[in-house]
Amino acid sequence: MPIDHLSLPVASVSRARDFYLKALAPIGYKLFREIRPDGSTPDSEPYVVGLGTGLKPDFWLQPGKPNPGAHVAFAVNSTAEVDAFHTAALEAGAKDNGPPGLRPHYHKGYYGAFIIDGDGYNIECVHHDFSANQ
């Protein structure tokens, strides 16, 4: 079975939410859920945010001490989506950690792009063309 969801600790949930809504929009991610502490107001800092593409969130952001160097990869259906993710992430304030392109040292059809987000996470978007391995 695939991984159901992942949660990352971030220094500011609202800042990370805003970044990921922009960076992941080209690959279909949207806001599913914001959970705030009891008694808080609608404009207070969310406690937990869930993003996803399907019927439920699979990428969660929560307050905590970031773990720079952690690596998360989002699989997509085309190289164009990888390119669009990379552009959107840089426009949203990420640092480039590897431009879109083939990474044949992983496998012949591995096309990925890497960025570093505001908390130091290494975020990747990847398309696997397994027909290239034939």
One Martini backbone bead per residue (centre of mass of N, CA, C, O) as a GRO file, in nm:
protein
  134
    1MET     BB    1   0.100   0.034   0.018
    2PRO     BB    2   0.072   0.349   0.025
    3ILE     BB    3   0.111   0.642   0.137
    4ASP     BB    4  -0.127   0.841   0.298
    5HIS     BB    5   0.058   1.045   0.480
    6LEU     BB    6   0.209   1.373   0.562
    7SER     BB    7   0.404   1.545   0.820
    8LEU     BB    8   0.517   1.882   0.879
    9PRO     BB    9   0.722   2.077   1.050
   10VAL     BB   10   0.664   2.431   1.118
   11ALA     BB   11   0.712   2.763   1.198
   12SER     BB   12   0.467   2.848   0.986
   13VAL     BB   13   0.167   2.761   0.881
   14SER     BB   14   0.072   3.001   0.704
   15ARG     BB   15   0.326   3.028   0.533
   16ALA     BB   16   0.332   2.737   0.427
   17ARG     BB   17   0.054   2.735   0.302
   18ASP     BB   18   0.099   2.963   0.098
   19PHE     BB   19   0.332   2.830  -0.050
   20TYR     BB   20   0.198   2.548  -0.127
   21LEU     BB   21  -0.041   2.661  -0.286
   22LYS     BB   22   0.151   2.767  -0.510
   23ALA     BB   23   0.356   2.529  -0.569
   24LEU     BB   24   0.110   2.294  -0.599
   25ALA     BB   25  -0.101   2.388  -0.810
   26PRO     BB   26   0.015   2.256  -1.083
   27ILE     BB   27  -0.056   1.955  -0.930
   28GLY     BB   28  -0.355   1.998  -0.770
   29TYR     BB   29  -0.332   2.139  -0.510
   30LYS     BB   30  -0.532   2.180  -0.206
   31LEU     BB   31  -0.737   2.293   0.032
   32PHE     BB   32  -0.899   2.103   0.297
   33ARG     BB   33  -0.768   2.185   0.594
   34GLU     BB   34  -0.837   2.371   0.901
   35ILE     BB   35  -0.695   2.381   1.226
   36ARG     BB   36  -0.802   2.515   1.532
   37PRO     BB   37  -0.805   2.619   1.824
   38ASP     BB   38  -0.985   2.643   2.077
   39GLY     BB   39  -1.120   2.975   2.075
   40SER     BB   40  -1.054   3.072   1.810
   41THR     BB   41  -1.013   3.259   1.532
   42PRO     BB   42  -1.029   3.276   1.187
   43ASP     BB   43  -0.744   3.464   1.197
   44SER     BB   44  -0.587   3.257   1.324
   45GLU     BB   45  -0.357   3.037   1.365
   46PRO     BB   46  -0.309   2.749   1.246
   47TYR     BB   47  -0.243   2.421   1.353
   48VAL     BB   48  -0.362   2.269   1.093
   49VAL     BB   49  -0.278   2.157   0.753
   50GLY     BB   50  -0.452   2.030   0.456
   51LEU     BB   51  -0.334   1.874   0.158
   52GLY     BB   52  -0.457   1.796  -0.187
   53THR     BB   53  -0.606   1.602  -0.480
   54GLY     BB   54  -0.839   1.438  -0.388
   55LEU     BB   55  -1.048   1.332  -0.119
   56LYS     BB   56  -0.782   1.399   0.051
   57PRO     BB   57  -0.542   1.458   0.259
   58ASP     BB   58  -0.156   1.412   0.234
   59PHE     BB   59  -0.055   1.711   0.330
   60TRP     BB   60   0.090   1.822   0.630
   61LEU     BB   61   0.080   2.104   0.859
   62GLN     BB   62   0.279   2.183   1.153
   63PRO     BB   63   0.379   2.279   1.442
   64GLY     BB   64   0.741   2.322   1.463
   65LYS     BB   65   1.044   2.181   1.429
   66PRO     BB   66   1.233   2.182   1.182
   67ASN     BB   67   1.382   1.937   0.929
   68PRO     BB   68   1.631   1.988   0.773
   69GLY     BB   69   1.660   1.769   0.479
   70ALA     BB   70   1.411   1.678   0.424
   71HIS     BB   71   1.234   1.455   0.188
   72VAL     BB   72   0.995   1.537  -0.072
   73ALA     BB   73   0.795   1.357  -0.321
   74PHE     BB   74   0.613   1.442  -0.616
   75ALA     BB   75   0.407   1.274  -0.826
   76VAL     BB   76   0.371   1.286  -1.184
   77ASN     BB   77   0.251   1.280  -1.539
   78SER     BB   78   0.469   1.516  -1.618
   79THR     BB   79   0.710   1.738  -1.717
   80ALA     BB   80   0.533   1.994  -1.708
   81GLU     BB   81   0.469   1.972  -1.405
   82VAL     BB   82   0.754   2.002  -1.306
   83ASP     BB   83   0.808   2.279  -1.428
   84ALA     BB   84   0.568   2.427  -1.288
   85PHE     BB   85   0.652   2.379  -1.001
   86HIS     BB   86   0.928   2.517  -1.007
   87THR     BB   87   0.828   2.796  -1.086
   88ALA     BB   88   0.622   2.839  -0.854
   89ALA     BB   89   0.820   2.804  -0.618
   90LEU     BB   90   1.010   3.036  -0.689
   91GLU     BB   91   0.785   3.257  -0.692
   92ALA     BB   92   0.720   3.182  -0.372
   93GLY     BB   93   1.050   3.160  -0.250
   94ALA     BB   94   1.227   2.949  -0.336
   95LYS     BB   95   1.502   2.739  -0.366
   96ASP     BB   96   1.719   2.614  -0.570
   97ASN     BB   97   1.799   2.234  -0.606
   98GLY     BB   98   1.715   2.164  -0.908
   99PRO     BB   99   1.645   2.152  -1.211
  100PRO     BB  100   1.479   2.055  -1.460
  101GLY     BB  101   1.538   1.700  -1.529
  102LEU     BB  102   1.732   1.453  -1.595
  103ARG     BB  103   1.810   1.142  -1.383
  104PRO     BB  104   1.993   0.872  -1.477
  105HIS     BB  105   2.107   0.775  -1.191
  106TYR     BB  106   1.826   0.652  -1.124
  107HIS     BB  107   1.684   0.667  -1.421
  108LYS     BB  108   1.613   0.720  -1.749
  109GLY     BB  109   1.298   0.842  -1.665
  110TYR     BB  110   1.407   1.067  -1.465
  111TYR     BB  111   1.209   1.360  -1.382
  112GLY     BB  112   1.331   1.649  -1.204
  113ALA     BB  113   1.272   1.875  -0.918
  114PHE     BB  114   1.427   2.117  -0.687
  115ILE     BB  115   1.361   2.248  -0.354
  116ILE     BB  116   1.372   2.505  -0.102
  117ASP     BB  117   1.216   2.586   0.164
  118GLY     BB  118   1.157   2.793   0.446
  119ASP     BB  119   1.248   2.520   0.635
  120GLY     BB  120   1.461   2.330   0.451
  121TYR     BB  121   1.314   2.161   0.254
  122ASN     BB  122   1.330   1.892   0.020
  123ILE     BB  123   1.157   1.949  -0.276
  124GLU     BB  124   0.990   1.730  -0.506
  125CYS     BB  125   0.940   1.671  -0.859
  126VAL     BB  126   0.814   1.373  -1.038
  127HIS     BB  127   0.884   1.186  -1.342
  128HIS     BB  128   0.804   0.858  -1.468
  129ASP     BB  129   0.962   0.694  -1.752
  130PHE     BB  130   0.957   0.356  -1.803
  131SER     BB  131   0.997   0.333  -2.116
  132ALA     BB  132   1.305   0.422  -2.107
  133ASN     BB  133   1.396   0.126  -1.980
  134GLN     BB  134   1.355  -0.070  -2.244
   0.00000   0.00000   0.00000
